[in-house]
mmCIF file of C-alpha atoms and ligand atoms in Angstrom:
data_model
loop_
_atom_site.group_PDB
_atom_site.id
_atom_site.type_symbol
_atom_site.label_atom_id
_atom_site.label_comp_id
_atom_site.label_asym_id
_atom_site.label_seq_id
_atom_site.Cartn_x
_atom_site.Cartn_y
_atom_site.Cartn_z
ATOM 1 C CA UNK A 1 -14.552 -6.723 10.195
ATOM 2 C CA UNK A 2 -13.385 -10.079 9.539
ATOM 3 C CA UNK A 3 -9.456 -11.125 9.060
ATOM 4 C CA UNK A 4 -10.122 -12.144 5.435
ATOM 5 C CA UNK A 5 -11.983 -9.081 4.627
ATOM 6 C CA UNK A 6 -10.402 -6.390 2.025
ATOM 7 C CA UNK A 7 -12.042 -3.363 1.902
ATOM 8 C CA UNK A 8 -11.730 -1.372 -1.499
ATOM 9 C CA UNK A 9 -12.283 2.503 -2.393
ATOM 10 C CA UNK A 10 -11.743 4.317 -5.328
ATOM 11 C CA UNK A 11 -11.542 8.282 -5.211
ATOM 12 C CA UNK A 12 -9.688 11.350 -5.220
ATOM 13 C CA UNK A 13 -11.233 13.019 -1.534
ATOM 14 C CA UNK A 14 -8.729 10.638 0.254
ATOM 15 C CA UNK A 15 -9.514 12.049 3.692
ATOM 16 C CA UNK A 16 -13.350 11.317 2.708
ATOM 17 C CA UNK A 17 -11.904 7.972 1.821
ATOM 18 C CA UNK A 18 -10.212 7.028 4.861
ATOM 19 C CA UNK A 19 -12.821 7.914 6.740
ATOM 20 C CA UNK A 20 -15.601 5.729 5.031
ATOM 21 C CA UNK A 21 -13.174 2.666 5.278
ATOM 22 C CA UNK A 22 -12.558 2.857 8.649
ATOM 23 C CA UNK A 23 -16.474 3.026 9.174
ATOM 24 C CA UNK A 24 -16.902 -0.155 7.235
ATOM 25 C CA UNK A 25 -14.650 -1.639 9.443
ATOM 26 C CA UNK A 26 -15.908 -0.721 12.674
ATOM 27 C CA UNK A 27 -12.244 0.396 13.883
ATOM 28 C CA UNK A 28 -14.075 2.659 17.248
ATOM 29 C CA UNK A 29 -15.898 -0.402 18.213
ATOM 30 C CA UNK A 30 -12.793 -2.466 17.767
ATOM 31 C CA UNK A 31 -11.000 -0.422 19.762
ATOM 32 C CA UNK A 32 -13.335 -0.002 22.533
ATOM 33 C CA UNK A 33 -12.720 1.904 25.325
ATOM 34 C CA UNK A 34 -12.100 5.968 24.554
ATOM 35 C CA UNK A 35 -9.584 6.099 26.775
ATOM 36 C CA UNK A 36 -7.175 3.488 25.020
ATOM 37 C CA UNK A 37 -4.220 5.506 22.743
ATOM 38 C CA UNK A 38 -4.466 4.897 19.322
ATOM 39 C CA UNK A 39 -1.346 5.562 17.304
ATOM 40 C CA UNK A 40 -0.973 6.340 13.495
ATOM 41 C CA UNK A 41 2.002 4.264 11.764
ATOM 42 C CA UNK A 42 2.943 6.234 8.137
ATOM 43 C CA UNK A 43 5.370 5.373 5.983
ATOM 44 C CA UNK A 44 7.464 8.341 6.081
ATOM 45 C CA UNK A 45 10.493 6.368 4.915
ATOM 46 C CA UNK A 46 12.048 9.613 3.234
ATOM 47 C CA UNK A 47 11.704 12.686 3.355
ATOM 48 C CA UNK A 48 9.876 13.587 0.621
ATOM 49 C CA UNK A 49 5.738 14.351 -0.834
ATOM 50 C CA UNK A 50 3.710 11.665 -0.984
ATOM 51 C CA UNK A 51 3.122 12.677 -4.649
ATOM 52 C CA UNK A 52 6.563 11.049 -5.574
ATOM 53 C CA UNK A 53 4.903 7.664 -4.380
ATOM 54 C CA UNK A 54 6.864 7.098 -1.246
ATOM 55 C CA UNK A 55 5.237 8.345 1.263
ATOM 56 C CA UNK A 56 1.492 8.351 3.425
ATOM 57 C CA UNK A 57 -0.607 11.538 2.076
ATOM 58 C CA UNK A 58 -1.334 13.606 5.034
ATOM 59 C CA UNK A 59 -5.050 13.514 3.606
ATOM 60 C CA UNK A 60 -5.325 9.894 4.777
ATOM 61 C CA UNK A 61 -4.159 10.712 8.737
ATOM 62 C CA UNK A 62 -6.560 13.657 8.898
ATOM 63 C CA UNK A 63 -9.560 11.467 7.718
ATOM 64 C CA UNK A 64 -8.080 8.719 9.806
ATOM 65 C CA UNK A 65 -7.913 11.417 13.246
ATOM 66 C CA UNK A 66 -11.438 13.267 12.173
ATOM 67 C CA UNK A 67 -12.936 9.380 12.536
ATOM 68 C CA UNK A 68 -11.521 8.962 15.833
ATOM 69 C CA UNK A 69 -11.873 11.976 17.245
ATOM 70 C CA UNK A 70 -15.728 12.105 16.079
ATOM 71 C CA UNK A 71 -16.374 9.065 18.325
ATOM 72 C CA UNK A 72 -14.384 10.402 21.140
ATOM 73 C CA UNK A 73 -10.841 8.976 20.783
ATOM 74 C CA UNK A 74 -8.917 11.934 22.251
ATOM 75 C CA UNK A 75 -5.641 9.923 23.233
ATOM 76 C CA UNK A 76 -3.724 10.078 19.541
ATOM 77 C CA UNK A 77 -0.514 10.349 18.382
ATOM 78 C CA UNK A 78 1.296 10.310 14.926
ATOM 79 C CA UNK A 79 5.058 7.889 14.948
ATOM 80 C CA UNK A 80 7.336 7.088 12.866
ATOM 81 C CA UNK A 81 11.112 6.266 12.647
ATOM 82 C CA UNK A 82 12.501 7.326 8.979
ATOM 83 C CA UNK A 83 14.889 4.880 7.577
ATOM 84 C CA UNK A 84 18.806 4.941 8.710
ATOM 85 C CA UNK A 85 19.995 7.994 6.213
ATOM 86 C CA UNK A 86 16.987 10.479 6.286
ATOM 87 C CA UNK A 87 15.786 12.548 9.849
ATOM 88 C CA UNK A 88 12.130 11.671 11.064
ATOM 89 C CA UNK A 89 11.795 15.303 11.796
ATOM 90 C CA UNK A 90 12.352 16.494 7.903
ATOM 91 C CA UNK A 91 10.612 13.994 6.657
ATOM 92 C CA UNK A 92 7.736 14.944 9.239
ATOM 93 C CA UNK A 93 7.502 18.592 8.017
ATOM 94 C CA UNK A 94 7.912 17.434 3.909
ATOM 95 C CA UNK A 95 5.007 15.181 4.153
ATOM 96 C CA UNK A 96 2.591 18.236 5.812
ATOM 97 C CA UNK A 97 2.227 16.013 8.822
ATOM 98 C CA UNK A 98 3.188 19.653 10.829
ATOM 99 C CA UNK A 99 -0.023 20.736 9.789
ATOM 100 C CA UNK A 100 -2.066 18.151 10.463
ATOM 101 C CA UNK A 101 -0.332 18.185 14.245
ATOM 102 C CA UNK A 102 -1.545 21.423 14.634
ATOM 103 C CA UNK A 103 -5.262 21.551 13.636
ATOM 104 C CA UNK A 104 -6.150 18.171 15.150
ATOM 105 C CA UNK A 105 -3.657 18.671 18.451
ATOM 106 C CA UNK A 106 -1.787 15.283 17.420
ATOM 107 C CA UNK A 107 1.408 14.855 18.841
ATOM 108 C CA UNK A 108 4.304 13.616 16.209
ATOM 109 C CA UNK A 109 6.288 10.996 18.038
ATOM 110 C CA UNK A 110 9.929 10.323 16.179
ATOM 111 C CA UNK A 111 10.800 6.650 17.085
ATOM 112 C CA UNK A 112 14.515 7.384 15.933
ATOM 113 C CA UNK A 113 14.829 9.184 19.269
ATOM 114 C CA UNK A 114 12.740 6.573 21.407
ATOM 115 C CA UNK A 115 14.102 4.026 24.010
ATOM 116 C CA UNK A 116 13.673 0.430 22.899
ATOM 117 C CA UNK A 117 13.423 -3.175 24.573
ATOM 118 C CA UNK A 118 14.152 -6.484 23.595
ATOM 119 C CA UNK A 119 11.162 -8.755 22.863
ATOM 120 C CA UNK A 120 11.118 -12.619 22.248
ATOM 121 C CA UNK A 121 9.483 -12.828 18.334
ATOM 122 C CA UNK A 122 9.512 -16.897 17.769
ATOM 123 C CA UNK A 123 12.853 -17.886 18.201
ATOM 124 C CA UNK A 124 14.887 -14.164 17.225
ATOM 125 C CA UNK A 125 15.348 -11.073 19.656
ATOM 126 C CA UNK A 126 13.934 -7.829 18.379
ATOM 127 C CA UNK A 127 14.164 -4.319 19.912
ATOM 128 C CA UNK A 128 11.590 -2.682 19.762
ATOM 129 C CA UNK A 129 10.639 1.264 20.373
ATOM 130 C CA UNK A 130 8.595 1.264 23.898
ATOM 131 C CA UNK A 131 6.402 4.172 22.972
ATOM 132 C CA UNK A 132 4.773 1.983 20.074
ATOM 133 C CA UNK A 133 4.901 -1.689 21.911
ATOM 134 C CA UNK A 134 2.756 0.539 25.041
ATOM 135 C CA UNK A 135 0.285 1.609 22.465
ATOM 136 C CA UNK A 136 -2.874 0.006 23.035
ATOM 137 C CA UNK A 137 -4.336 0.351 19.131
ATOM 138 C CA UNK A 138 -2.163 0.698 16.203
ATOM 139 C CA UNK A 139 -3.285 1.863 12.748
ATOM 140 C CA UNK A 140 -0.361 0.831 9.630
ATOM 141 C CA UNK A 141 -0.663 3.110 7.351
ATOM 142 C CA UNK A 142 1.509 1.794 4.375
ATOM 143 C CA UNK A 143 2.050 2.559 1.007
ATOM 144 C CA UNK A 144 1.232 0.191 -2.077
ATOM 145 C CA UNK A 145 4.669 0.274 -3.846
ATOM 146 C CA UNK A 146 7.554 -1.669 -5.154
ATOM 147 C CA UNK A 147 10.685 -1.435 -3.564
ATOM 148 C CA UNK A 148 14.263 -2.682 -4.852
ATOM 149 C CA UNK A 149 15.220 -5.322 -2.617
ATOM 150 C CA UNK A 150 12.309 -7.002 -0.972
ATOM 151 C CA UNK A 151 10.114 -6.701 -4.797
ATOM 152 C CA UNK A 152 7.324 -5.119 -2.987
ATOM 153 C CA UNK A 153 6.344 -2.976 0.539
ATOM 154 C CA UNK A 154 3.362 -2.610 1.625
ATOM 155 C CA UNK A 155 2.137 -3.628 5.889
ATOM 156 C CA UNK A 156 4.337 -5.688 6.895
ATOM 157 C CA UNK A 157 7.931 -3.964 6.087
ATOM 158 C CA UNK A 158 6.115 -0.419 7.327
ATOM 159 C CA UNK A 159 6.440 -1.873 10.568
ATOM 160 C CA UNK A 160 10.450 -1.973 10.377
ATOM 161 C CA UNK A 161 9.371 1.817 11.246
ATOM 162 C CA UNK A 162 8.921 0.811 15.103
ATOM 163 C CA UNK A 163 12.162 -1.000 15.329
ATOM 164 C CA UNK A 164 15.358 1.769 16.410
ATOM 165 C CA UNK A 165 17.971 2.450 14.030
ATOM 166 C CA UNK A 166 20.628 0.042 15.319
ATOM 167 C CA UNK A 167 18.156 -2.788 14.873
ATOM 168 C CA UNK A 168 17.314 -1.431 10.784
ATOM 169 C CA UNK A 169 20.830 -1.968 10.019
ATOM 170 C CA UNK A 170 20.991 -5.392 11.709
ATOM 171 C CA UNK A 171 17.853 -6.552 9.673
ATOM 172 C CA UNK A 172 19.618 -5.554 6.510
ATOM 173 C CA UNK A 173 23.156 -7.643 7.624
ATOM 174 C CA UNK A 174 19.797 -10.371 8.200
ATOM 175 C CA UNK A 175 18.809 -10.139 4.195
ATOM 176 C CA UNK A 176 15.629 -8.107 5.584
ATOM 177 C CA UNK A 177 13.122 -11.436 4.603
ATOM 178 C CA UNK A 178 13.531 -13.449 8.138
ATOM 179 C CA UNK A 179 13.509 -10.122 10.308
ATOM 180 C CA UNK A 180 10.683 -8.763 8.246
ATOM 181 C CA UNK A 181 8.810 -12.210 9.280
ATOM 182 C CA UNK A 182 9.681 -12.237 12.652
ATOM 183 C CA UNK A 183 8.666 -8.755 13.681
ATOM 184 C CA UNK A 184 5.538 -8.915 12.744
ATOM 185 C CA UNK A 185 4.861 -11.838 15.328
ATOM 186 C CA UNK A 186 5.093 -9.135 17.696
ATOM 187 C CA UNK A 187 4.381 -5.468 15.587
ATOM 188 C CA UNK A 188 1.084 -4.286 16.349
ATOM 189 C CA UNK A 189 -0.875 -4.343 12.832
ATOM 190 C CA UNK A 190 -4.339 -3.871 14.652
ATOM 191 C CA UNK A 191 -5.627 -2.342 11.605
ATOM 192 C CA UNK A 192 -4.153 -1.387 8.337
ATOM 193 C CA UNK A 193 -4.873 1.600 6.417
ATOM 194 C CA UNK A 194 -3.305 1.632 2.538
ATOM 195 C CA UNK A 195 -2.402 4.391 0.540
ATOM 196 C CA UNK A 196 -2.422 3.066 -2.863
ATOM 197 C CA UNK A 197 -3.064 6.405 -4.128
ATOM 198 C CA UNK A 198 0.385 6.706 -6.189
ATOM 199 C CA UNK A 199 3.015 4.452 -4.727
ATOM 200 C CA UNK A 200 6.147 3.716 -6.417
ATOM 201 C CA UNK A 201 6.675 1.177 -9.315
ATOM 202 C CA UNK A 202 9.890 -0.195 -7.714
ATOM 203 C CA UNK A 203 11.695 2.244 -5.058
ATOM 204 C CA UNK A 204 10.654 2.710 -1.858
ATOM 205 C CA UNK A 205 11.692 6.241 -1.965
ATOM 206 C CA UNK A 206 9.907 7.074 -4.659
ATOM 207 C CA UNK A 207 10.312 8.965 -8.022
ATOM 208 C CA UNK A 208 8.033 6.975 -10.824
ATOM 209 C CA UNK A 209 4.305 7.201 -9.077
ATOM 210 C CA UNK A 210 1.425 4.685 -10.545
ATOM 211 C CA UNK A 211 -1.635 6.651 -10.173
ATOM 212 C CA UNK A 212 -4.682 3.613 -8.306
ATOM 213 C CA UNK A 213 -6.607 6.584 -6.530
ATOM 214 C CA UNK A 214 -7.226 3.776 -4.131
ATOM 215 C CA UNK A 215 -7.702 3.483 -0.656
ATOM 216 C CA UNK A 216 -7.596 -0.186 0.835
ATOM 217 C CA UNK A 217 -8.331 -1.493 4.633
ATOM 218 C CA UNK A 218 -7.209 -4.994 6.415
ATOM 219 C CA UNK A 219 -6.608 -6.644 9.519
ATOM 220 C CA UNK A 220 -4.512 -9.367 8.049
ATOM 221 C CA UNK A 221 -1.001 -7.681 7.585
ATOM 222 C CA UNK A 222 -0.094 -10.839 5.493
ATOM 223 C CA UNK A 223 -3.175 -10.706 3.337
ATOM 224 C CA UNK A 224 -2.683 -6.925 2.502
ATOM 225 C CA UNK A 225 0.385 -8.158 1.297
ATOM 226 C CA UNK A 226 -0.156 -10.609 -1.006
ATOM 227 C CA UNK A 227 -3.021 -8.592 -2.336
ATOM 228 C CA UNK A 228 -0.182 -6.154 -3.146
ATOM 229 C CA UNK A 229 1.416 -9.317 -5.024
ATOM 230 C CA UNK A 230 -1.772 -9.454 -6.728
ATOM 231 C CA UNK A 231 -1.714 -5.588 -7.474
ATOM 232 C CA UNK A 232 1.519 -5.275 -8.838
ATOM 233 C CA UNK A 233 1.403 -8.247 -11.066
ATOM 234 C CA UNK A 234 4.179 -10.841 -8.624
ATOM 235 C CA UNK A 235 3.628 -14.047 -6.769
ATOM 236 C CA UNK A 236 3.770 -14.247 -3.578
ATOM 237 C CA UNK A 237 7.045 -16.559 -3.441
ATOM 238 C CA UNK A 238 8.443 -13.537 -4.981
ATOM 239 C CA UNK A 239 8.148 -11.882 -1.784
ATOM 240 C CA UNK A 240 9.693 -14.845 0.671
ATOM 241 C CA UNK A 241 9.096 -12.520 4.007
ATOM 242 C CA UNK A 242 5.092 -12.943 3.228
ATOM 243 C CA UNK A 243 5.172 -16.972 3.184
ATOM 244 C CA UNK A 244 7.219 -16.952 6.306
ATOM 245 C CA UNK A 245 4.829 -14.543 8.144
ATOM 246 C CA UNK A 246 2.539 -16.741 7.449
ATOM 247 C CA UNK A 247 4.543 -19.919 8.597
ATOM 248 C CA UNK A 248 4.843 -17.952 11.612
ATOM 249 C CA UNK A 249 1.129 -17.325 12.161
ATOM 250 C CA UNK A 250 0.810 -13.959 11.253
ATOM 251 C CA UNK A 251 -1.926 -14.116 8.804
ATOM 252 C CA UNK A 252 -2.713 -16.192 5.802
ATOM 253 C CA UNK A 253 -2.017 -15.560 1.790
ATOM 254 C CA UNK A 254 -5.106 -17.068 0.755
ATOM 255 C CA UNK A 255 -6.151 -14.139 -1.335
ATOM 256 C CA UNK A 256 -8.793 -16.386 -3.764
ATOM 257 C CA UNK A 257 -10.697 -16.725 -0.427
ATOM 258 C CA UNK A 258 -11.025 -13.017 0.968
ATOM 259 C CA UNK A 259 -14.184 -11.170 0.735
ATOM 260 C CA UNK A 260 -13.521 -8.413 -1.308
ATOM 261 C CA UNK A 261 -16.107 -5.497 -0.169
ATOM 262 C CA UNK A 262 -16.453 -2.353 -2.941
ATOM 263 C CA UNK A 263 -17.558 0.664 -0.566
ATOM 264 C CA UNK A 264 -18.302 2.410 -4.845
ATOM 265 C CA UNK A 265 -16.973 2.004 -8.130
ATOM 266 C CA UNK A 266 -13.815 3.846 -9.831
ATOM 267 C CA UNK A 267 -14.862 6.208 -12.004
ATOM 268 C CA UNK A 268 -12.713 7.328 -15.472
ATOM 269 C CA UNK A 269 -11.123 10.994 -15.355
ATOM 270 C CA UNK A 270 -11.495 11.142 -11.790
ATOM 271 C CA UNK A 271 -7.416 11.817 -11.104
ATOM 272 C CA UNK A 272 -4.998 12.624 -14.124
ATOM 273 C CA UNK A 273 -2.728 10.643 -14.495
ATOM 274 C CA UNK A 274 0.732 12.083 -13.661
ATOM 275 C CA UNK A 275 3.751 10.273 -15.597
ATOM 276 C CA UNK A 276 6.850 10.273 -15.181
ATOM 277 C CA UNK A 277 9.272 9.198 -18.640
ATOM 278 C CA UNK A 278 9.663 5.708 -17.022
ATOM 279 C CA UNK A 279 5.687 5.357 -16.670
ATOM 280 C CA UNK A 280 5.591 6.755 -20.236
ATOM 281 C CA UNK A 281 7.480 4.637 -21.553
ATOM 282 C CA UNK A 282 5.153 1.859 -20.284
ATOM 283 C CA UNK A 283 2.002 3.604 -21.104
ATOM 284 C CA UNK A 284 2.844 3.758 -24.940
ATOM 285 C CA UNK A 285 1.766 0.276 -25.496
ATOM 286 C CA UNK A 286 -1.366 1.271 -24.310
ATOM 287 C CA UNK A 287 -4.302 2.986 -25.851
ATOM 288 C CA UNK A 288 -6.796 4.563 -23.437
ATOM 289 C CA UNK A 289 -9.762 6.041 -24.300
ATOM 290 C CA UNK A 290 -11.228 6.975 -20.621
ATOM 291 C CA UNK A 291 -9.789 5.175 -18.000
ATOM 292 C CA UNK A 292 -10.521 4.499 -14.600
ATOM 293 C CA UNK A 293 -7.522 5.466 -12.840
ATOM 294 C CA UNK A 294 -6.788 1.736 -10.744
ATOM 295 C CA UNK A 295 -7.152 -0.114 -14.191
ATOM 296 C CA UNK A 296 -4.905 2.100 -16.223
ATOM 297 C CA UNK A 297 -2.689 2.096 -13.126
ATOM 298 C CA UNK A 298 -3.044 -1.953 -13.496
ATOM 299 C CA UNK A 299 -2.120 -2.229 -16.530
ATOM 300 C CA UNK A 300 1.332 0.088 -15.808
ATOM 301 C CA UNK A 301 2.465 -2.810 -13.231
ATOM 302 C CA UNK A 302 1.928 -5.043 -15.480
ATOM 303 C CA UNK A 303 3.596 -3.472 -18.566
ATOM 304 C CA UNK A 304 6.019 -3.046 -16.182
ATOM 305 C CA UNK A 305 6.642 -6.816 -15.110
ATOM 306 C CA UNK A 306 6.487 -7.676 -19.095
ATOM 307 C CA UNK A 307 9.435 -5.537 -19.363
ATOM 308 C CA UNK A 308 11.413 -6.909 -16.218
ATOM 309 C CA UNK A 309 11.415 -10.550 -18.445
ATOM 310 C CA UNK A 310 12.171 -8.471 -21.711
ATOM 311 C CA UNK A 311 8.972 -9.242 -23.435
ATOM 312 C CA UNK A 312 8.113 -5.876 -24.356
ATOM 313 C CA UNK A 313 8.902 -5.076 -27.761
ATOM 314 C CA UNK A 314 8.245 -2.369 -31.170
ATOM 315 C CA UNK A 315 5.325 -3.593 -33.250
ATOM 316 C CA UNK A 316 3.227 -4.878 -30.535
ATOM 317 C CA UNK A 317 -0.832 -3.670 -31.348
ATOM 318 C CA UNK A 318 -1.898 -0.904 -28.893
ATOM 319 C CA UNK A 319 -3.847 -2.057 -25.701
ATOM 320 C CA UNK A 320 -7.398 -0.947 -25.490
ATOM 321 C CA UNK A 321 -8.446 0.193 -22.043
ATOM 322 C CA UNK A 322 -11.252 2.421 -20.578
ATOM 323 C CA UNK A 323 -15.012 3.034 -20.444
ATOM 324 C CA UNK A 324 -14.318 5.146 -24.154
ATOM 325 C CA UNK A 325 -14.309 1.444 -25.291
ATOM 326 C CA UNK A 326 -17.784 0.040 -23.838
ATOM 327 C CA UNK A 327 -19.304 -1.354 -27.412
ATOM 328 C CA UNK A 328 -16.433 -0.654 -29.729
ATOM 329 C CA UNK A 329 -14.050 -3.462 -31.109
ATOM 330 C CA UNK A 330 -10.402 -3.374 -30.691
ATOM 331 C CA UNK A 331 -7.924 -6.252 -31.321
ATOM 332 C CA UNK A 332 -6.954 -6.537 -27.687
ATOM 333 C CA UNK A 333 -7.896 -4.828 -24.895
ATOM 334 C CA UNK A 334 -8.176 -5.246 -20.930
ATOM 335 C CA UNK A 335 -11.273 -4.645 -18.718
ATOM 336 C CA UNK A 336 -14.665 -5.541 -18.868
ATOM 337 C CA UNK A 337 -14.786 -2.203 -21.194
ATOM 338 C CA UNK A 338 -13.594 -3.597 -24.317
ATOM 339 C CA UNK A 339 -15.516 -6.909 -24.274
ATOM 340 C CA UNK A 340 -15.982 -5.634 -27.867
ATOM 341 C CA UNK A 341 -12.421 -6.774 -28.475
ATOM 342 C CA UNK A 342 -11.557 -9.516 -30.321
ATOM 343 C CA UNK A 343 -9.257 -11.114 -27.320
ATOM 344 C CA UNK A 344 -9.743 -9.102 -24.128
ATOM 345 C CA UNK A 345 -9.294 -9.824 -20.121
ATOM 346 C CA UNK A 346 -12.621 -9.260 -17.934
ATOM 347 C CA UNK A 347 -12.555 -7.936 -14.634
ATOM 348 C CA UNK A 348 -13.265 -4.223 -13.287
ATOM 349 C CA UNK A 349 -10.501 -3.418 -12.587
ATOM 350 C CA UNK A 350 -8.457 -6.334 -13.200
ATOM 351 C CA UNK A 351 -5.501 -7.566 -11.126
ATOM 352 C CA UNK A 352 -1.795 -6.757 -12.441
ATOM 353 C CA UNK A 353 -1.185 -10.312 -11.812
ATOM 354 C CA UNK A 354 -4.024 -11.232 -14.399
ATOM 355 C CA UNK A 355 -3.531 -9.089 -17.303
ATOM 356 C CA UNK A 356 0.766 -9.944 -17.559
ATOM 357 C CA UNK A 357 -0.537 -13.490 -17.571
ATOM 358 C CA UNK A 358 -2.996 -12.543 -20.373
ATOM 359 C CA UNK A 359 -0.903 -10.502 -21.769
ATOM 360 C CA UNK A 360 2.011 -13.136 -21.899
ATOM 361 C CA UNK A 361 -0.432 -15.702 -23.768
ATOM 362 C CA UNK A 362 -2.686 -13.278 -26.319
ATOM 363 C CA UNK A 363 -0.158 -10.214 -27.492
ATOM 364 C CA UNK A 364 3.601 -10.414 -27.186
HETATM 365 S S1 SF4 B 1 -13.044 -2.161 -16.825
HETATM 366 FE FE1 SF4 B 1 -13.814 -0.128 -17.421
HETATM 367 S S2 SF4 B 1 -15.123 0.583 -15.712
HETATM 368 FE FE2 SF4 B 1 -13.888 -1.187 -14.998
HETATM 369 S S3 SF4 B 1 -12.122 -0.241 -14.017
HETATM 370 FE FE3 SF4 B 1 -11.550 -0.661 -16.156
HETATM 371 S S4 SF4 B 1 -12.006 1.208 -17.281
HETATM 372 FE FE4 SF4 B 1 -13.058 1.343 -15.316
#
């Protein structure tokens, strides 16, 4: 797998998911040796299910473990550190990640009890947790969501999870961007594993979950992230930590040149959509008629940005979206769908980013 690859899959069997993107990628021959330990990263940021968009589903670290495992990686182990107010250990057992322990024999390491070191990250000291600077392949397993003070989360603020408690509270005195930056010069982001299966439409712990049914793999921690600009319908200078990973050499932003590789197609009424009355609220501009769950979800981000600038308003003509649309007309619709419409946005899906811009210029 190259660094500018993104690899895309649509679904509802995530396990079946994970495991087909990590065989894309080649992660056993990228890691090499059996021997080597391979450690999970989650976001278990709160304790809470991954249903309310916070959190990793526990269907995405068995898929991830049955890959392994099947070619002979034996040397595994599950860490995390929750954030300052919440236990690793709770949020450990409400995520299912108990279970998962169990059948696969994968220890759960909490980093909140670790020892940490000091290491040099371009010009700033960071302390680190020792067991996950000694592991020798690390798999980020983020969630796609938005988050209150950095805009959005994604790879590279899952890795303030290896850093120890006393060194999460400094980064926030440190207005999290420059921290952010500089621990990923030395985080291991081998390979990165996203849930965008339901994350959050602006907390990191959770409570309005966008359905994508989406599983997404990189090695470019910076790249995931600006696709998650993309995604959600920001820039990326609305993120500043992203630009200055880059600046430091952590990856690159160039999204327009990554190679985008489809492992299928979404499907409509593969997941329902569950809403919460925030989400609702958003969705009743729209008018689906058979939606595939990562455009609908799409469209909710950007409904959602429309309303952070206070363009939405009463009046507005409903949104067509969905396969139910495929040679019907509509005033305005989004998707290659409703190409019937009389002003509509192609792509399949297409990118948050994209339809608030079209959006911006055709309907409000
Ligand atoms: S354009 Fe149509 S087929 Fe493509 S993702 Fe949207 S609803 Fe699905």
């Amino acid at each position: 797998m190259n660094k500018n690859d993104i690899i895309i899959i649509h679904g509802t069997n995530y396990k079946e998911m994970a495991i087909q993107v990590l065989e894309q990628a080649d992660v056993a021959g990228a890691i090499g040796d059996t021997e080597k330990s391979v450690a999970l990263k989650p976001n278990l940021v709160v304790a809470a299910h991954p249903s309310g968009g916070a959190t990793t589903h526990s269907e995405l670290l068995a898929g991830v473990i049955e890959y392994l495992q099947s070619h002979g990686f034996f040397n595994l182990s599950i860490m995390e550190g929750s954030w300052v107010g919440d236990v690793t250990t709770s949020a450990f057992s409400a995520a299912g990640y108990g279970e998962i322990s169990r059948k696969y024999h994968v220890p759960l390491i909490d980093l909140q009890k670790d020892s940490y070191t000091p290491h040099e990250a371009k010009g700033m000291k960071i302390n680190l947790c020792d067991k996950a600077a000694a592991v020798d392949y690390m798999i980020n397993m983020p969630v796609l969501k938005g988050h209150c003070q950095t805009t959005v989360t994604c790879a590279l603020k899952n890795n303030k999870g290896i850093i120890p408690n006393v060194e999460k509270r400094k980064f926030h005195t440190m207005g999290l961007h420059k921290p952010i930056a500089h621990l990923n010069v030395i985080a291991p982001n081998d390979f990165i594993l996203v849930d965008n299966i339901c994350g959050d439409l602006d907390f990191e712990e959770g409570g309005n979950p966008v359905t994508m049914n989406r599983v997404l793999g990189f090695r470019d921690p910076v790249l995931c992230d600006s696709y998650v600009c993309d995604c959600m319908g920001y820039s990326v200078d609305d993120v500043p930590y992203i630009r200055l990973a880059e600046q430091l050499g952590v990856g690159s932003t160039d999204t327009a040149h990554a190679n985008f590789i489809y492992l299928n197609e979404d499907q409509a009424g593969r997941g329902r959509f569950k809403m919460t009355r925030r989400v609702q609220n958003l969705a009743k501009y729209a008018d689906p008629k058979d939606a595939c769950s990562a455009c609908y979800g799409s469209l909710i981000y950007a409904l959602d940005r429309l309303n952070d600038s206070g363009s939405l308003k009463k009046g507005l003509p409903p949104i067509c979206i969905g396969q139910g649309y495929k040679g019907q007309t509509g005033e305005i619709g989004v998707g290659q769908c409703t190409c019937g419409c009389s002003k509509f946005l192609k792509g399949c899906p297409p990118k948050a980013v994209d339809i608030a811009a079209f959006l911006k210029e055709n309907w409000i």
